[in-house]
mmCIF file of C-alpha atoms in Angstrom:
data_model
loop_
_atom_site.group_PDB
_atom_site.id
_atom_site.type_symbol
_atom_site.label_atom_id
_atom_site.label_comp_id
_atom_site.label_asym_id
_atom_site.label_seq_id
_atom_site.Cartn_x
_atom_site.Cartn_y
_atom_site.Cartn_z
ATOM 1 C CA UNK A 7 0.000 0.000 0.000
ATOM 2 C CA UNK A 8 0.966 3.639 -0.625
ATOM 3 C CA UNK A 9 0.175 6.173 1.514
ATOM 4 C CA UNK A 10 0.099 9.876 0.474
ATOM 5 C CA UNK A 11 -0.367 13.340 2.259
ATOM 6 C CA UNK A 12 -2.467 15.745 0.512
ATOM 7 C CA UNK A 13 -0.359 18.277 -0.574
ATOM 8 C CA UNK A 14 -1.753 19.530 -4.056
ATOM 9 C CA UNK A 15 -4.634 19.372 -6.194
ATOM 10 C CA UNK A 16 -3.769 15.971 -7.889
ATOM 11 C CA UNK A 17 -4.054 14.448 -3.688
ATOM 12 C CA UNK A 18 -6.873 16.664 -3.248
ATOM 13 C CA UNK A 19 -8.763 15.260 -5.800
ATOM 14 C CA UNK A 20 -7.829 11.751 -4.994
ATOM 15 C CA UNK A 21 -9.242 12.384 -1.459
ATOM 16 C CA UNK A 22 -12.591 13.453 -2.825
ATOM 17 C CA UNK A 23 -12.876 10.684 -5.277
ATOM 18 C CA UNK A 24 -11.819 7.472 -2.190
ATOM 19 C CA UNK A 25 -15.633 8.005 -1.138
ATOM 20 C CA UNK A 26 -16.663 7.609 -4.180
ATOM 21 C CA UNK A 27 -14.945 4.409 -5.324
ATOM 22 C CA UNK A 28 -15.861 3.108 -1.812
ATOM 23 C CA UNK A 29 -19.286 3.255 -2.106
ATOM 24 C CA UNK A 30 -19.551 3.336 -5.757
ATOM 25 C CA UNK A 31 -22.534 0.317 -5.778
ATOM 26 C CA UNK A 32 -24.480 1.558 -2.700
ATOM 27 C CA UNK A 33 -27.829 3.163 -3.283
ATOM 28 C CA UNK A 34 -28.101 4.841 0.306
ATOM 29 C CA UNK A 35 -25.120 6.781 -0.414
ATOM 30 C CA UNK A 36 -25.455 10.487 -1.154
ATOM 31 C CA UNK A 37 -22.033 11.732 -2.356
ATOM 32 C CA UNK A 38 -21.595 15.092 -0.307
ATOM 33 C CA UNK A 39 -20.638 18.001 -2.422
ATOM 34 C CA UNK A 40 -16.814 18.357 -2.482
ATOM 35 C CA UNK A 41 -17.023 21.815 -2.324
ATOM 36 C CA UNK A 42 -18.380 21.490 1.452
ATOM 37 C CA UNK A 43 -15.177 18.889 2.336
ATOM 38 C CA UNK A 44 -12.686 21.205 0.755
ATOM 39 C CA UNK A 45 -14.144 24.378 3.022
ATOM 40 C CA UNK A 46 -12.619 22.482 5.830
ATOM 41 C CA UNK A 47 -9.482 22.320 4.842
ATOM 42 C CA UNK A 48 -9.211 26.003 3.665
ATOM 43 C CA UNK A 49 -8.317 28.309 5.833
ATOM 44 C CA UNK A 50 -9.936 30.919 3.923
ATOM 45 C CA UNK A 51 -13.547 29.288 4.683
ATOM 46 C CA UNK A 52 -12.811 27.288 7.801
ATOM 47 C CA UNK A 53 -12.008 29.866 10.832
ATOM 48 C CA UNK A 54 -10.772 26.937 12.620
ATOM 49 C CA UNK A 55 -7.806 27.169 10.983
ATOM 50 C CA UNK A 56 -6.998 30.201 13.554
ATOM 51 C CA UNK A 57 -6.936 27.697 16.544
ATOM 52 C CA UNK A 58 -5.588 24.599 15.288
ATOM 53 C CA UNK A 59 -4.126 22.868 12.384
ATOM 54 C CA UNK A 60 -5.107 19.887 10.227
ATOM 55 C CA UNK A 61 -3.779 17.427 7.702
ATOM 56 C CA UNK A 62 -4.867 14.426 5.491
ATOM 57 C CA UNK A 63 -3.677 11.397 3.770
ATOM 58 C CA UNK A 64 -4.716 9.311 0.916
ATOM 59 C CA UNK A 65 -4.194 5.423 0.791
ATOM 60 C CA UNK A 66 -3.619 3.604 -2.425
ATOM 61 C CA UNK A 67 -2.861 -0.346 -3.287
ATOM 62 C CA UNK A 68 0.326 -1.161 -5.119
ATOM 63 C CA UNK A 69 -1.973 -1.017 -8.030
ATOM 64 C CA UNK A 70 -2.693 2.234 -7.789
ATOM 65 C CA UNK A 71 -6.583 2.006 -6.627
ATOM 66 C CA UNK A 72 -7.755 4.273 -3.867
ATOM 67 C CA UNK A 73 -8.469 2.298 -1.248
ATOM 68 C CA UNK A 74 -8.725 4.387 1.725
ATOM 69 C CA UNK A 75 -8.037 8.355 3.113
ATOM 70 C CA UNK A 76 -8.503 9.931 6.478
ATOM 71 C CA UNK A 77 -8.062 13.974 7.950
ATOM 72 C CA UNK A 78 -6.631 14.746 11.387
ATOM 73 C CA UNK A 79 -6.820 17.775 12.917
ATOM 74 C CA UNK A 80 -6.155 19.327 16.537
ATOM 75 C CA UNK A 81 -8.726 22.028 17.646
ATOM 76 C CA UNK A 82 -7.137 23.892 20.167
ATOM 77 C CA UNK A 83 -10.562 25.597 21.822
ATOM 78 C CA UNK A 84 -11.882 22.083 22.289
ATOM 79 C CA UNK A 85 -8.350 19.820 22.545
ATOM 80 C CA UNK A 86 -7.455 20.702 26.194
ATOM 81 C CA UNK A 87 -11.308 20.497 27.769
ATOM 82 C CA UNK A 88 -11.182 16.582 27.871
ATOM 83 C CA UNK A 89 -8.914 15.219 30.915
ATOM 84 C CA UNK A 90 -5.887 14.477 28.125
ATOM 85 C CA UNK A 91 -5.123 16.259 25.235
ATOM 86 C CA UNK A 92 -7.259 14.860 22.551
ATOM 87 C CA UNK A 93 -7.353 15.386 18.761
ATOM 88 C CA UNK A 94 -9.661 14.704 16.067
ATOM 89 C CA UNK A 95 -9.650 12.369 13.112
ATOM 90 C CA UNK A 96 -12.279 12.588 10.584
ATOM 91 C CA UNK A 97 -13.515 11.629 6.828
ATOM 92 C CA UNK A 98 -12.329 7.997 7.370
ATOM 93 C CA UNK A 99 -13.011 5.983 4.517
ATOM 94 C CA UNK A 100 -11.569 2.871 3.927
ATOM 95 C CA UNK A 101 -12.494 -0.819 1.881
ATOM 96 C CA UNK A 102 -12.908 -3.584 4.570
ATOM 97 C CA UNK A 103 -9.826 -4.575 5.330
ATOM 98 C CA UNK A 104 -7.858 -4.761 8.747
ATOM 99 C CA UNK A 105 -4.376 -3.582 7.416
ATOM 100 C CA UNK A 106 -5.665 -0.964 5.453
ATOM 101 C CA UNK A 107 -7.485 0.552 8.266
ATOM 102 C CA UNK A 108 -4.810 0.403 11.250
ATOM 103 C CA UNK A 109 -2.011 2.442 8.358
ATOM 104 C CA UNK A 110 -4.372 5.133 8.056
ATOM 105 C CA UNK A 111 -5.414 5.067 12.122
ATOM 106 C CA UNK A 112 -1.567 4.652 13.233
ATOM 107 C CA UNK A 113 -0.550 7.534 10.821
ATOM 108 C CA UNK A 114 -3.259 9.902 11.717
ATOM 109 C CA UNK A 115 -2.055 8.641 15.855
ATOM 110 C CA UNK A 116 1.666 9.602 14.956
ATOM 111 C CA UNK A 117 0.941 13.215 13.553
ATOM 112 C CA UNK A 118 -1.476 13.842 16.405
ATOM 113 C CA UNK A 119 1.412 12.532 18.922
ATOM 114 C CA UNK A 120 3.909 14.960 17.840
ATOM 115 C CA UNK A 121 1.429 17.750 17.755
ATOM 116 C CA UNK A 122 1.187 16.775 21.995
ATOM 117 C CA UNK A 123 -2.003 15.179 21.752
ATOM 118 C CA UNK A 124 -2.761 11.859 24.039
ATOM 119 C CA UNK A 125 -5.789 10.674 22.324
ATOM 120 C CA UNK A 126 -8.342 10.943 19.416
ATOM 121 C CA UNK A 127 -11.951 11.352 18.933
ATOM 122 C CA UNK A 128 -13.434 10.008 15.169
ATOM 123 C CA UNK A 129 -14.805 10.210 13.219
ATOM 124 C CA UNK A 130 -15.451 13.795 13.681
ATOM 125 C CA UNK A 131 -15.285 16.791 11.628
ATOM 126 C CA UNK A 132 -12.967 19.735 12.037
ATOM 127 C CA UNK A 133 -15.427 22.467 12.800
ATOM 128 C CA UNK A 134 -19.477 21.965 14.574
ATOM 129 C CA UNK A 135 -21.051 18.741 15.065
ATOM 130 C CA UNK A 136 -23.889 19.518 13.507
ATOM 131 C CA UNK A 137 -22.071 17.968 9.978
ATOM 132 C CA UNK A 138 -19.790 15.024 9.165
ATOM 133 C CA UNK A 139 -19.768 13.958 12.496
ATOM 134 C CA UNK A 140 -20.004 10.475 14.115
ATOM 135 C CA UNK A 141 -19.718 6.863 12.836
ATOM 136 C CA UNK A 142 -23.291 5.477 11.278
ATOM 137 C CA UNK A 143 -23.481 2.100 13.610
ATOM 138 C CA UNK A 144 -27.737 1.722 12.889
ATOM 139 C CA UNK A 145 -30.337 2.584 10.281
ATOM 140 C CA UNK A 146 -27.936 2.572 7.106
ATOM 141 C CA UNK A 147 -30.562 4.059 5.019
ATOM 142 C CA UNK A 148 -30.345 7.089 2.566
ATOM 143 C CA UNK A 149 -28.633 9.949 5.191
ATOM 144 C CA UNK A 150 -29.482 13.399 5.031
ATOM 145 C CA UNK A 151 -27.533 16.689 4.198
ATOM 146 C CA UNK A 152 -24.342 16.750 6.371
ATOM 147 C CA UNK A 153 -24.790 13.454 8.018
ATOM 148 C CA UNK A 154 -22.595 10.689 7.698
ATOM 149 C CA UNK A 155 -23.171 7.172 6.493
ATOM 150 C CA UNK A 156 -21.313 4.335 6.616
ATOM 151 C CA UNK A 157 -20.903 0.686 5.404
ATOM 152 C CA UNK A 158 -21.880 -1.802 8.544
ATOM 153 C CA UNK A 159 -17.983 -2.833 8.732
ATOM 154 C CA UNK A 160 -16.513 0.053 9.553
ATOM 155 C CA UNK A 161 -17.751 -0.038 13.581
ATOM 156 C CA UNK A 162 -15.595 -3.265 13.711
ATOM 157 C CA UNK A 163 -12.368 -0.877 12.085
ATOM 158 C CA UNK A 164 -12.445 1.054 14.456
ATOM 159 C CA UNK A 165 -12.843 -1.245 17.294
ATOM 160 C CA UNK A 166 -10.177 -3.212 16.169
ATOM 161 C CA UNK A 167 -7.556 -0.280 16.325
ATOM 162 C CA UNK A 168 -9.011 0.630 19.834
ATOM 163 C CA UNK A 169 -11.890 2.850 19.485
ATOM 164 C CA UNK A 170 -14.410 2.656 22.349
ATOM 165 C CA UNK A 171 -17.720 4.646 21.751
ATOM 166 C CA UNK A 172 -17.380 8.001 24.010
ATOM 167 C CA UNK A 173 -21.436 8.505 23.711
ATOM 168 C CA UNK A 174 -23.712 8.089 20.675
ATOM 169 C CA UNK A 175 -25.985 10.235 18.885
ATOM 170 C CA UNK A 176 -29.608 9.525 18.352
ATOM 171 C CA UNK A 177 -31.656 10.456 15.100
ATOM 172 C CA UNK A 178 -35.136 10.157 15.025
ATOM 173 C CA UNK A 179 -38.064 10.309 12.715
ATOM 174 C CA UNK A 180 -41.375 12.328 12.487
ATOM 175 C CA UNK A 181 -44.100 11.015 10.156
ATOM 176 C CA UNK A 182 -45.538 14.853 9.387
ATOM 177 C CA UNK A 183 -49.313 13.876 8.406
ATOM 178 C CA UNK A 184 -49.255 11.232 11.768
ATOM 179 C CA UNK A 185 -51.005 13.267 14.705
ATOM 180 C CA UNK A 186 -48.908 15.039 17.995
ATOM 181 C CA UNK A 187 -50.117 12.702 20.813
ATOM 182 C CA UNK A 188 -53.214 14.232 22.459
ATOM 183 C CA UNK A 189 -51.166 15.520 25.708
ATOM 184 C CA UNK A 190 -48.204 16.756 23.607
ATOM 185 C CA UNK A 191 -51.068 18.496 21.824
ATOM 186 C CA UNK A 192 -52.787 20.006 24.718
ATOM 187 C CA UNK A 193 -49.472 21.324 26.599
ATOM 188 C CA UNK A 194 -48.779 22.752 23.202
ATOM 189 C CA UNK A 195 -51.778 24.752 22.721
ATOM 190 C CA UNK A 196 -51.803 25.752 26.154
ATOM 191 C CA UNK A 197 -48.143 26.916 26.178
ATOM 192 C CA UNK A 198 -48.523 29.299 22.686
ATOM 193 C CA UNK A 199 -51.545 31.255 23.631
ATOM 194 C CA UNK A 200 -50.121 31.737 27.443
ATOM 195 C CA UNK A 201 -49.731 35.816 27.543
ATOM 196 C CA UNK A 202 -46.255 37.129 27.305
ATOM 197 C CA UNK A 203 -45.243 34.103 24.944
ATOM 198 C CA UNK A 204 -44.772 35.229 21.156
ATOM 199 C CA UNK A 205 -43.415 33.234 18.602
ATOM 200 C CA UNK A 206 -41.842 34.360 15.332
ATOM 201 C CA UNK A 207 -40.093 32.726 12.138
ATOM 202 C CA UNK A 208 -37.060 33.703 11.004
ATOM 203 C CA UNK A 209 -37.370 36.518 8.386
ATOM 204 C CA UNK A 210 -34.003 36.789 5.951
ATOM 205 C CA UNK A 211 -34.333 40.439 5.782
ATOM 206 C CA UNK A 212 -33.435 40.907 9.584
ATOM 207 C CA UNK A 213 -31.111 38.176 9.642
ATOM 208 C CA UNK A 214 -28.674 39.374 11.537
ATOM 209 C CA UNK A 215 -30.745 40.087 14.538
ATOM 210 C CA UNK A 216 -32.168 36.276 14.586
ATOM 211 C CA UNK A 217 -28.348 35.439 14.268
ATOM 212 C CA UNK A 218 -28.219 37.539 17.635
ATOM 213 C CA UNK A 219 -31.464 35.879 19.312
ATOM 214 C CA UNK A 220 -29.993 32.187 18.374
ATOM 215 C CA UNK A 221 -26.208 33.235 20.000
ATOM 216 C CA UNK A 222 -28.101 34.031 23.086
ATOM 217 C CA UNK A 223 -30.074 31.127 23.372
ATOM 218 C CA UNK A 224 -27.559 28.388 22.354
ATOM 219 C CA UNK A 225 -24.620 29.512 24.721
ATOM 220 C CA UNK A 226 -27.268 29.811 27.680
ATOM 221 C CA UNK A 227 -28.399 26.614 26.741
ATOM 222 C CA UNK A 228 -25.783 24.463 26.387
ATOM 223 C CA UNK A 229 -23.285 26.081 28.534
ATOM 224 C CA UNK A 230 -23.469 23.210 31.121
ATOM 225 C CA UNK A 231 -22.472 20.557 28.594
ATOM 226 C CA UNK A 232 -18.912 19.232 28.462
ATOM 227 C CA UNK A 233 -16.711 20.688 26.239
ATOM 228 C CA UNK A 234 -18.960 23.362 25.242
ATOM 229 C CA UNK A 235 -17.433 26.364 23.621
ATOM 230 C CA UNK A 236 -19.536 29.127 22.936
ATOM 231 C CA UNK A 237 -20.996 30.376 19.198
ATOM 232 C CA UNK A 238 -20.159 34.159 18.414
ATOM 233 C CA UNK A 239 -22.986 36.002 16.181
ATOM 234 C CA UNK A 240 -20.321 36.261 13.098
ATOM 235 C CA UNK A 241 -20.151 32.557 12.740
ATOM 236 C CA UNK A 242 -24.220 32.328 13.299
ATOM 237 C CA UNK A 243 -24.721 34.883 10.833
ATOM 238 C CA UNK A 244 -22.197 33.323 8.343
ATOM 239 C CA UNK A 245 -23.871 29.939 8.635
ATOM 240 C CA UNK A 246 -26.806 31.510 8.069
ATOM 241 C CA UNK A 247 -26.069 33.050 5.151
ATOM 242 C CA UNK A 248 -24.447 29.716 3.538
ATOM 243 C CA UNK A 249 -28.472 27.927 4.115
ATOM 244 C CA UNK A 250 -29.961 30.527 2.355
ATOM 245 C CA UNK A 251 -29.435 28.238 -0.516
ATOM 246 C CA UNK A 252 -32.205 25.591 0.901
ATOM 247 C CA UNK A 253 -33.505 27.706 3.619
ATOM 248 C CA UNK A 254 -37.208 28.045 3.975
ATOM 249 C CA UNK A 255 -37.690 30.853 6.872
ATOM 250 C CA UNK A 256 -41.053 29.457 7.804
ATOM 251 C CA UNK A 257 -39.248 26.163 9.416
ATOM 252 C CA UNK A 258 -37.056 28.141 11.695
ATOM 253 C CA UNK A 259 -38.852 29.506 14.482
ATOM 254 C CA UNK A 260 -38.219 31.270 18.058
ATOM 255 C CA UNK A 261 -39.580 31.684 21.139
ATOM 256 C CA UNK A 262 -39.623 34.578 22.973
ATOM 257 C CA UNK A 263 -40.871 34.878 26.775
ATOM 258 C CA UNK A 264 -41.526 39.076 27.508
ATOM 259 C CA UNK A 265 -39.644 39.800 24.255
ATOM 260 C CA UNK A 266 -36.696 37.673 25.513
ATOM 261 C CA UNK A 267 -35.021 35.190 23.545
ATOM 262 C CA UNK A 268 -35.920 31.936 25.053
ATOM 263 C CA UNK A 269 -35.815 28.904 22.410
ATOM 264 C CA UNK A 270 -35.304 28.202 18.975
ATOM 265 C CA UNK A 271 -35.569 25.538 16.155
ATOM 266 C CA UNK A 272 -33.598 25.206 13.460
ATOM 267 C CA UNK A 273 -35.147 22.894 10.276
ATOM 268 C CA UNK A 274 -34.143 22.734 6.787
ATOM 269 C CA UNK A 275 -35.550 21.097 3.630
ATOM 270 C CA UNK A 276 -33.274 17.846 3.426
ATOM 271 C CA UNK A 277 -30.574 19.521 0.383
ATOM 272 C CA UNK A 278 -29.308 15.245 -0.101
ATOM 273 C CA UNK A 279 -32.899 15.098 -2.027
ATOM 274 C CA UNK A 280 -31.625 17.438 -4.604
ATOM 275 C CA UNK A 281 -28.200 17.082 -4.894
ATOM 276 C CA UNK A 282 -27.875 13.212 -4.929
ATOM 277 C CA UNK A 283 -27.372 12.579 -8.940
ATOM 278 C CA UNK A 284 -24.711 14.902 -8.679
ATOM 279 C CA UNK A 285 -22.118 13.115 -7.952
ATOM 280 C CA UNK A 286 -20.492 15.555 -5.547
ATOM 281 C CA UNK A 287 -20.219 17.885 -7.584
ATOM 282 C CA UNK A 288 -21.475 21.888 -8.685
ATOM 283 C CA UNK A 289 -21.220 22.739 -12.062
ATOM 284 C CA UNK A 290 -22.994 24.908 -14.624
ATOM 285 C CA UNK A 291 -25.394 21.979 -15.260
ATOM 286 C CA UNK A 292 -25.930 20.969 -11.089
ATOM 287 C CA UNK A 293 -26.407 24.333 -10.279
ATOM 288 C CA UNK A 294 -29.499 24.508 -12.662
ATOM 289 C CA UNK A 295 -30.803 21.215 -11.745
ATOM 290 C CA UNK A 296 -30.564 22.267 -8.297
ATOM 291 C CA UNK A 297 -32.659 25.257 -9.145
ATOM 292 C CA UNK A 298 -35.059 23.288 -10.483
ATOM 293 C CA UNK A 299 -35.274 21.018 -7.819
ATOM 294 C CA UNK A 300 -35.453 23.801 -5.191
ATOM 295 C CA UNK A 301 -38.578 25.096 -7.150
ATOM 296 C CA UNK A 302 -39.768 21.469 -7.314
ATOM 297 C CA UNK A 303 -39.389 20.861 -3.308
ATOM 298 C CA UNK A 304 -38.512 17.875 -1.481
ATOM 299 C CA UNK A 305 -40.285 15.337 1.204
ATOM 300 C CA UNK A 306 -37.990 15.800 3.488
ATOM 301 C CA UNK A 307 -36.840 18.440 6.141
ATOM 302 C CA UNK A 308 -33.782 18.059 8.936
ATOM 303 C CA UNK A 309 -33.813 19.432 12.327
ATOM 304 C CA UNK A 310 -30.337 20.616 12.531
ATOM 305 C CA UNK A 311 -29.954 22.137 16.114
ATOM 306 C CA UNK A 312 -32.724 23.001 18.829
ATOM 307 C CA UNK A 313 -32.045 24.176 21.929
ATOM 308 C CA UNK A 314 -34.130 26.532 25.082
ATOM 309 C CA UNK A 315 -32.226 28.370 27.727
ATOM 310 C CA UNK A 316 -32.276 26.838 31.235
ATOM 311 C CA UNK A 317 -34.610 29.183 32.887
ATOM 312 C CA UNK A 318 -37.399 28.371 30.421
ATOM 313 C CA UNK A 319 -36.845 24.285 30.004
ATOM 314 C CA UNK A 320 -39.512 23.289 31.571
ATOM 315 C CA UNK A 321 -42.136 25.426 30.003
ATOM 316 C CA UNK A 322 -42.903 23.516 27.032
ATOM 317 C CA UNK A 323 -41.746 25.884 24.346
ATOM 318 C CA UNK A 324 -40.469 23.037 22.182
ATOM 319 C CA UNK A 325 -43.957 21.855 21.848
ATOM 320 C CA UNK A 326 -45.425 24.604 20.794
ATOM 321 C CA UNK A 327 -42.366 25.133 18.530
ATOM 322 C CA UNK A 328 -43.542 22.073 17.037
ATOM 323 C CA UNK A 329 -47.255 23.422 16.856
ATOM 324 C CA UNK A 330 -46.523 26.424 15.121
ATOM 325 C CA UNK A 331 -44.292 24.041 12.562
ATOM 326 C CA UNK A 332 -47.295 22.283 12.088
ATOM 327 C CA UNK A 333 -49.392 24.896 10.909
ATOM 328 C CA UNK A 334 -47.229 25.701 8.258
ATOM 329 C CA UNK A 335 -46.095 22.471 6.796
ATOM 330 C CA UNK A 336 -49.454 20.296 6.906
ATOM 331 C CA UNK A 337 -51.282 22.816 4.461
ATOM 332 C CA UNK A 338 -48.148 22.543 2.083
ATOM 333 C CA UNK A 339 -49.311 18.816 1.594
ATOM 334 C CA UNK A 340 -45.605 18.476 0.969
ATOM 335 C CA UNK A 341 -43.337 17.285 3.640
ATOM 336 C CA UNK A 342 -44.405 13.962 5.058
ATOM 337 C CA UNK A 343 -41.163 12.959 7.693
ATOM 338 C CA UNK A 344 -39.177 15.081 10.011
ATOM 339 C CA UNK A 345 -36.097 14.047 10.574
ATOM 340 C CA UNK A 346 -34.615 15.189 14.469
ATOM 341 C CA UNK A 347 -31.108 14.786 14.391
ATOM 342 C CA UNK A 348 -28.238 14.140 16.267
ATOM 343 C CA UNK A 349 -29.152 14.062 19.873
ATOM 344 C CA UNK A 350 -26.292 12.882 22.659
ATOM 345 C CA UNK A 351 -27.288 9.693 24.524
ATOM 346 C CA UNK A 352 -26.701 12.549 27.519
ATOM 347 C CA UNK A 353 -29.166 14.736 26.538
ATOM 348 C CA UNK A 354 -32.256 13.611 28.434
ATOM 349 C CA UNK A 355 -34.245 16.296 27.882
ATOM 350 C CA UNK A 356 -34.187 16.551 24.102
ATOM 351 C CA UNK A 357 -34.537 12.754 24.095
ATOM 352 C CA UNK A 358 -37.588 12.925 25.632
ATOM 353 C CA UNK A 359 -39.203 15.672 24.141
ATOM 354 C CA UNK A 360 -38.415 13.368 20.815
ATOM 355 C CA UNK A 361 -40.414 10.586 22.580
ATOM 356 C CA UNK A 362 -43.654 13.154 23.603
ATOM 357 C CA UNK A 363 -43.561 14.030 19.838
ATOM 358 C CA UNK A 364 -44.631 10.162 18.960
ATOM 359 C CA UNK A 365 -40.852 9.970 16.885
ATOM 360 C CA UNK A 366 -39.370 6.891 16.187
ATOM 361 C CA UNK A 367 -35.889 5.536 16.084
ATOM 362 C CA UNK A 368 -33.980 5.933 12.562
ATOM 363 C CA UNK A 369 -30.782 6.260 13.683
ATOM 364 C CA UNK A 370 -27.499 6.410 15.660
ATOM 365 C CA UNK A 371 -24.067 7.323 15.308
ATOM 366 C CA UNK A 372 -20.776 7.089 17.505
ATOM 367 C CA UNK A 373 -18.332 9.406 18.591
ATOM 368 C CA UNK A 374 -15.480 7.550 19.417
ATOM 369 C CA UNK A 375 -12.129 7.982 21.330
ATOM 370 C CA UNK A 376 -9.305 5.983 21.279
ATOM 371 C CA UNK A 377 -6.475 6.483 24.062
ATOM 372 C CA UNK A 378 -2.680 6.595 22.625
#
């Protein structure tokens, strides 16, 4: 085997096209656009790149076939929170083979090592978790945008090297037409008309004061979490401004308690349903058919993130969050499943909102760690 760090175009290349020889016959598979993988590694799109550094390889038979690749990367805001100093390795993809796997996991282990790291969390991505994050070990069915999938083998890779799962993260499913439960209904109902409670959508036009009403919320909400770091308005906003291509404002809503920001919910129309002929890639041609397909509208939407400060977590403002969703999406007659995604094994209070909602299991993925 050859094994090659990406250093130019010709190695960049080669490291977006190992996915898709990998899963070249699987119909699940959604190539994601390489445009997204290469904003990681550039420093001009990924501000990471200010507090860390990162690297990649590319694996190759003697033949010359690509037969595996994998990124590592050391984020220093998040690197020193665990009890040992703990890097990240991330778009692992690899045929099934033992060998194969452990080069690409002991080279990644050795760069990390010198960089004064003690361990390694994978697969994970080099910027938020709310993309290209976690190992697929259940429901290896078609994923949605910025979610990773798998092929069933690669759990026992990474066990083999020494992974052991850190905590997993649950995905679950909303049938859209299928009726709230009548008590989630109820506290709903209840909760929206209560005076003082308003709720709003988020309107593109005044974008950057919703970017302002989600910082606030967020970093209140998840401040207690480990290895939280907090979200500044500039990166919001800027992550706003990149869904504006699939963005419908009507599926992102807030609550707000006496005018203050209290919780928010984040859904987008699943992009995978649009972009998944292309390939991975954004040309002239893709560009138009995802224009069309845009106009056309998919079946499909993706929570991304939700989240309610702690003074206001037990008021039910998720459900009627949900409620208000509900008003707009059922007269579409277009959507018909929901798809909540990821939330940590940890999180018992998301988990069992998920439950009151009547969701079902669709998936999980693994963050793992592996101590050096």
């Amino acid at each position: 085997m050859v094994l090659t760090e990406v250093k130019d175009k010709n190695t960049a290349r080669e490291f977006l096209d190992v996915a898709r020889e990998i899963y070249r016959n699987d119909p699940y598979w959604v190539c994601p656009l390489d445009k997204d993988i290469e904003a990681v590694f550039d420093p001009a799109k990924n501000d990471l790149h200010n507090y860390g550094v990162c690297t990649r390889w590319v694996l190759k038979s003697d033949q010359g076939k690509l037969i595996g690749r994998i990124a590592a990367f050391v984020n220093e805001k998040k690197a020193y929170q665990p009890e040992q100093p703990t890097g990240g390795i991330g778009f692992f993809e690899c045929i099934n083979d033992a060998e194969a796997a452990t080069l690409l996991f002991s080279t990644a282990e050795k760069w990390l090592t010198k960089k004064g790291m003690k361990a390694m969390d994978g697969p994970i991505n080099f910027g938020e978790n709310d993309s290209f994050w976690g190992l697929l070990i259940e429901g290896y069915t078609t994923p949605s945008y910025g979610m990773n999938y798998h092929h069933p083998y690669y759990k026992n890779l990474f066990e083999a090297y020494g992974f052991q799962t850190l905590y997993e993260q649950i995905t679950n499913h909303l049938q859209v037409m299928k009726p709230f439960p009548e008590r989630f209904t109820k506290i709903a109902e209840w909760v929206a008309n209560k005076p003082g409670y308003t709720f709003k959508h988020l309107e593109i036009k005044k974008l950057e004061d919703f970017a302002k009403d989600f910082a606030e919320i967020y970093n209140d909400a998840w401040q207690d979490f480990e290895n939280f770091v907090p979200l500044q308005t500039k990166g919001i906003l800027e992550s706003f401004n990149k869904m504006k291509t699939v963005m419908d404002e009507k599926l992102i809503w807030f609550a707000y308690i006496n005018n203050e920001p209290a919780s928010v919910i984040v859904i987008l129309p699943d992009a995978n349903q649009m972009i998944k002929s292309f390939n991975g890639k954004l040309g002239l041609i893709e560009k138009l058919k995802f224009v069309y397909y845009r106009w056309k509208g998919v079946n499909r939407m993706r929570a991304v993130v939700m989240g309610t400060k702690k003074a206001y977590q037990k008021h039910g403002l998720e459900s009627a969050l949900f409620i208000k969703l509900k008003e707009y999406v059922i007269p579409m007659n277009q959507y018909v499943e929901l798809e909540l995604s990821w939330v940590g094994d940890f999180n018992d209070k998301m988990l069992s909102l998920h439950e009151a909602t009547g969701a079902t299991l669709g998936k999980k993925h693994a963050t793992m760690r592996k101590l050096f």
